[in-house]
C-alpha atoms as one frame of an Amber mdcrd trajectory, in Angstrom:
protein
  38.086  62.883 161.877  35.317  62.051 164.286  32.351  61.882 161.900  30.888
  58.630 160.649  31.400  57.158 157.205  28.683  58.153 154.754  27.584  57.046
 151.308  28.941  60.272 149.842  32.371  59.503 151.286  32.363  56.101 149.624
  31.132  57.636 146.368  33.852  60.294 146.282  36.492  57.763 147.287  35.345
  55.451 144.518  35.442  58.294 142.012  38.997  59.208 143.096  40.148  55.612
 142.880  38.475  55.069 139.495  40.011  58.289 138.210  43.460  57.064 139.219
  42.929  53.712 137.489  41.532  55.397 134.370  44.477  57.807 134.282  46.897
  54.895 134.668  45.277  53.091 131.718  45.304  56.204 129.541  48.931  56.955
 130.384  49.940  53.387 129.623  48.283  53.587 126.192  49.972  56.937 125.539
  53.387  55.591 126.553  52.894  52.516 124.373  52.233  54.844 121.439  55.361
  56.829 122.303  57.308  53.545 122.530  56.289  52.699 118.975  57.665  56.037
 117.784  60.828  55.549 119.845  61.484  52.205 118.151  61.705  53.992 114.812
  64.349  56.466 115.933  68.072  55.850 115.492  68.903  56.631 119.131  68.190
  53.753 121.500  68.198  55.954 124.591  64.594  57.058 124.063  63.518  53.403
 124.125  65.074  53.060 127.569  63.374  56.222 128.865  59.926  55.317 127.533
  60.213  51.760 128.893  61.052  53.114 132.351  58.206  55.659 132.249  55.764
  52.886 131.359  56.662  51.285 134.699  56.503  54.376 136.945  53.856  56.704
 135.504  50.834  54.322 135.660  51.774  53.380 139.208  52.021  57.049 140.119
  48.486  57.571 138.802  47.210  54.617 140.856  48.948  55.926 143.980  47.444
  59.341 143.362  43.980  57.812 143.086  44.433  55.880 146.338  45.747  59.002
 148.081  42.687  60.983 146.846  40.348  58.239 148.084  42.065  58.213 151.486
  41.792  61.997 151.709  37.992  62.056 151.363  37.391  59.192 153.781  36.840
  60.041 157.478  40.073  58.427 158.679  41.782  59.187 161.944  44.895  61.301
 161.887  47.106  58.330 162.670  45.626  56.140 159.937  45.772  59.025 157.465
  49.442  59.669 158.272  50.321  55.979 157.999  48.472  55.683 154.694  50.272
  58.707 153.259  53.643  57.334 154.359  52.986  53.929 152.824  51.870  55.475
 149.553  54.862  57.853 149.516  57.284  55.010 150.157  55.647  52.947 147.412
  55.905  55.847 144.968  59.553  56.525 145.886  60.366  52.817 145.478  58.803
  52.638 142.017  60.456  55.904 140.974  63.855  54.732 142.259  63.675  51.409
 140.434  62.613  53.169 137.236  65.370  55.782 137.584  67.922  53.008 138.097
  66.694  51.306 134.924  66.898  54.560 132.960  70.395  55.463 134.119  71.716
  51.908 133.702  70.080  51.620 130.279  71.561  54.927 129.091  75.020  53.920
 130.321  74.691  50.575 128.548  73.595  52.374 125.381  76.659  54.622 125.485
  79.077  51.728 126.095  77.534  49.594 123.358  77.603  52.438 120.837  81.371
  52.742 121.324  82.302  49.051 121.412  82.852  48.025 117.784  81.759  44.427
 118.297  78.669  43.732 120.374  79.533  44.012 124.047  78.933  46.026 127.190
  80.967  47.408 130.077  78.806  46.248 133.008  81.104  47.860 135.546  79.620
  51.297 134.855  76.095  49.887 134.564  76.303  48.180 137.947  77.901  51.168
 139.677  75.271  53.616 138.454  72.420  51.226 139.319  73.733  50.736 142.865
  74.197  54.476 143.374  70.649  55.307 142.295  69.148  52.541 144.461  71.222
  53.698 147.443  69.997  57.284 147.027  66.408  56.054 146.815  66.873  53.996
 149.981  68.196  57.041 151.851  65.233  59.115 150.630  62.834  56.434 151.934
  64.502  56.487 155.348  64.314  60.277 155.460  60.622  60.133 154.503  59.908
  57.714 157.335  61.587  60.100 159.779  64.674  57.972 160.336  67.852  60.016
 160.619  70.418  58.953 158.058  73.370  60.778 159.681  74.225  57.923 162.119
  73.804  55.432 159.269  76.229  57.343 157.065  78.721  57.548 159.941  78.470
  53.824 160.552  78.877  53.121 156.855  81.965  55.320 156.773  83.595  53.514
 159.693  82.539  50.096 158.441  83.725  50.975 154.956  87.319  51.190 156.197
  87.152  47.652 157.568  85.529  46.390 154.388  88.153  48.139 152.256  90.957
  46.426 154.193  89.276  43.026 153.842  88.574  43.454 150.131  91.816  44.987
 148.911  92.123  42.726 145.862  88.480  43.204 144.893  88.711  46.975 145.204
  91.995  46.973 143.289  90.290  45.139 140.428  87.320  47.505 140.606  89.416
  50.654 140.300  91.658  49.011 137.710  88.559  48.341 135.567  87.390  51.938
 135.983  90.860  53.193 135.035  91.008  50.964 131.945  87.638  52.214 130.668
  88.219  55.851 131.614  91.622  55.939 129.883  90.072  54.359 126.751  93.079
  52.109 126.267  90.737  49.105 126.044  87.030  49.102 125.242  84.568  46.234
 124.766  84.887  45.012 121.178  88.633  45.669 120.881  90.967  42.884 119.765
  93.942  42.741 122.113  97.003  40.548 122.613  98.812  40.309 125.955 102.514
  39.682 126.444 101.585  36.437 128.213 100.055  35.146 124.951  96.309  35.566
 125.539  94.489  37.333 122.725  90.961  37.899 121.504  88.001  40.283 121.498
  87.146  42.043 124.753  83.590  40.940 125.565  83.009  42.703 128.875  84.748
  44.601 131.659  82.855  44.261 134.940  83.618  45.215 138.527  86.178  42.433
 139.020  87.310  40.836 135.764  87.653  41.229 132.020  86.227  38.597 129.667
  88.047  37.977 126.371  86.705  35.790 123.550  89.432  34.288 121.394  89.093
  33.270 117.763  88.205  29.685 118.719  85.157  31.135 120.547  86.467  30.272
 124.015  86.344  32.743 126.887  89.441  33.975 128.736  88.782  35.569 132.146
  91.414  37.944 133.539  91.364  40.043 136.734  91.253  43.741 135.897  94.444
  44.361 137.896  96.375  41.836 135.808  95.094  43.398 132.587  96.078  46.893
 133.752  99.651  45.774 134.494 100.205  43.638 131.389 102.058  44.685 128.240
  99.350  44.707 125.621  98.817  45.380 121.928  95.417  46.775 120.939  94.772
  46.044 117.260  91.664  48.270 117.179  93.264  51.551 118.209  93.835  54.191
 117.059  91.816  52.650 114.178  90.431  49.260 113.217  92.058  49.108 109.770
  95.575  47.685 109.727  98.178  46.439 107.272  99.499  42.890 106.939 102.719
  41.605 105.433 102.922  38.613 103.092 106.403  37.294 102.277 106.924  35.976
  98.705 109.951  34.764  96.739 110.616  34.133  93.010 113.434  32.548  91.033
 116.510  34.531  89.965 115.683  34.176  86.270 112.302  35.892  86.741 111.520
  39.232  85.114 110.914  41.357  88.200 108.884  43.936  86.285 106.616  41.140
  85.091 106.432  39.699  88.639 105.473  43.076  90.060 102.790  43.675  87.429
 101.225  40.218  87.885 101.315  40.534  91.669  99.566  43.919  91.519  96.841
  42.415  89.358  96.280  39.628  91.864  96.221  42.154  94.679  93.582  44.255
  92.928  91.445  41.177  92.292  91.717  40.024  95.926  90.999  43.463  97.397
  87.786  43.905  95.394  86.387  40.386  95.758  87.295  39.218  99.272  85.180
  40.357 102.212  87.087  42.370 104.807  89.657  43.801 102.392  90.171  47.560
 101.985  90.124  48.364  98.254  91.074  51.996  98.877  94.310  51.000 100.590
  97.241  51.359  98.183  99.113  48.013  98.048 102.890  48.055  98.285 105.383
  45.593  96.814 108.992  45.856  97.953 111.856  43.597  96.832 114.328  43.286
  99.687 116.498  40.118  99.676 118.859  38.130  97.424 118.320  34.788  99.083
 120.055  31.460  98.580 117.577  30.335  95.959 115.184  33.227  95.414 114.647
  36.941  95.345 112.412  37.791  98.297 109.850  40.584  98.449 107.076  41.730
 100.760 103.476  42.479  99.818 101.680  44.937 102.122  97.867  44.687 102.135
  95.146  46.608 103.960  92.441  44.801 105.959  89.325  46.041 107.712  90.071
  44.573 111.134  92.285  41.996 112.809  90.372  38.768 112.139  89.967  39.611
 108.417  93.700  39.071 107.782  93.462  35.269 107.838  90.795  35.104 105.138
  92.592  37.679 102.981  95.976  35.945 103.269  94.347  32.638 102.435  92.690
  33.936  99.268  95.674  36.034  98.175  98.160  33.165  98.436  95.889  30.769
  96.558  95.265  33.235  93.744  98.900  34.319  93.569 100.138  30.736  93.354
  97.642  29.918  90.601  98.520  33.052  88.631 102.272  32.491  88.954 101.894
  28.977  87.542  99.821  30.340  84.635 102.425  33.035  83.928 105.414  30.681
  84.224 106.839  32.450  87.283 108.726  29.933  89.392 108.746  29.810  93.188
 111.925  27.759  93.738 112.575  25.347  96.537 115.944  25.640  98.314 118.941
  23.606  97.059 121.567  22.003  99.274 125.086  20.805  98.412 125.956  17.394
  99.889 129.664  16.463 100.314 130.577  12.873  99.332 133.654  10.995 100.496
 135.528  11.132  97.124 134.784  14.742  96.375 132.212  17.402  96.601 129.348
  16.934  94.272 126.519  19.389  94.155 123.334  17.382  94.475 120.294  19.626
  94.384 117.672  18.425  96.792 114.340  20.000  96.157 110.992  19.753  97.682
 107.786  21.513  96.853 107.457  24.672  98.875 104.709  24.723 101.490 102.362
  27.630 101.753 102.074  28.883 105.288  99.544  31.367 106.706 102.218  34.040
 106.886 103.057  33.921 103.191 104.973  31.783 100.695 107.889  30.139 102.498
 110.226  27.233 101.667 109.633  23.807 103.066 111.857  22.554 105.870 113.696
  19.306 105.406 116.457  17.387 107.090
């Protein structure tokens, strides 16, 4: 434009700018109200969406107000074009960052909702965030009139060299994607590897898997090593599992009485101990005529892997106390010692020790 700046131009520009600021304030209040309603819903995805909109929508209103003010001012064509490009780039940048937050937040919500114990698979979160930011960057270049075809060609050629230099990193990346896509391991699962490492899967990122063992220490494994290892997942196909407790009683015991007392202790333990599964039908099976006892196995149901230690602990204590009250003996092993002038049976007994795996005889020399 060739005309001079007038008071009316400044007035209209001020009105446009004030309208944009007022709209931004009103939209922010509205989105805060929507955020309060989103907090009361059961789905956490709406919280992510509203939080992202609170960042982009007010800025869009401000940019619109500035663009309206620039449109009514007598600016030259070059200045007007530059102003529009700057505002467009700013709006695309804010929208891209907000879109990346939304997509990454929704992916995190999905992974956390399927992880049993608190945890997140950041590999998907990071990949989606990078993809959205890359698309936004390409849109900005296209808006500025920069051709992206040569850039994509250079990235394709350079990507081959990078792939050759980062073979191990890319192998771990695709191994992590394969592990999560196949659903063999998810964050929150309790796993045990053939090499001995075991614990809860805390996170699977682009390079490594973090495992927290029961002593609250972290074990870090490359995704490729985890994908190739022989592994037991104690959370799949379901979290509930059964545990075996080995018990033995003396030969002079009334086995019907032993079974009845044991069932009563089982019922008491299943209803009172946290982590037990009262609906699981307990099983008692006599199986061995041992050297000094009749052995049997008690099969109990537990909610998840780490609950078994507490349940075994309580069950063995209560069973031992009840057996003593009922007069049911848990015999220690006897050994025959040969003397020089004949064989004399000398019973050597020691109080049986209670181990975490059940009631077992003590070892002695």
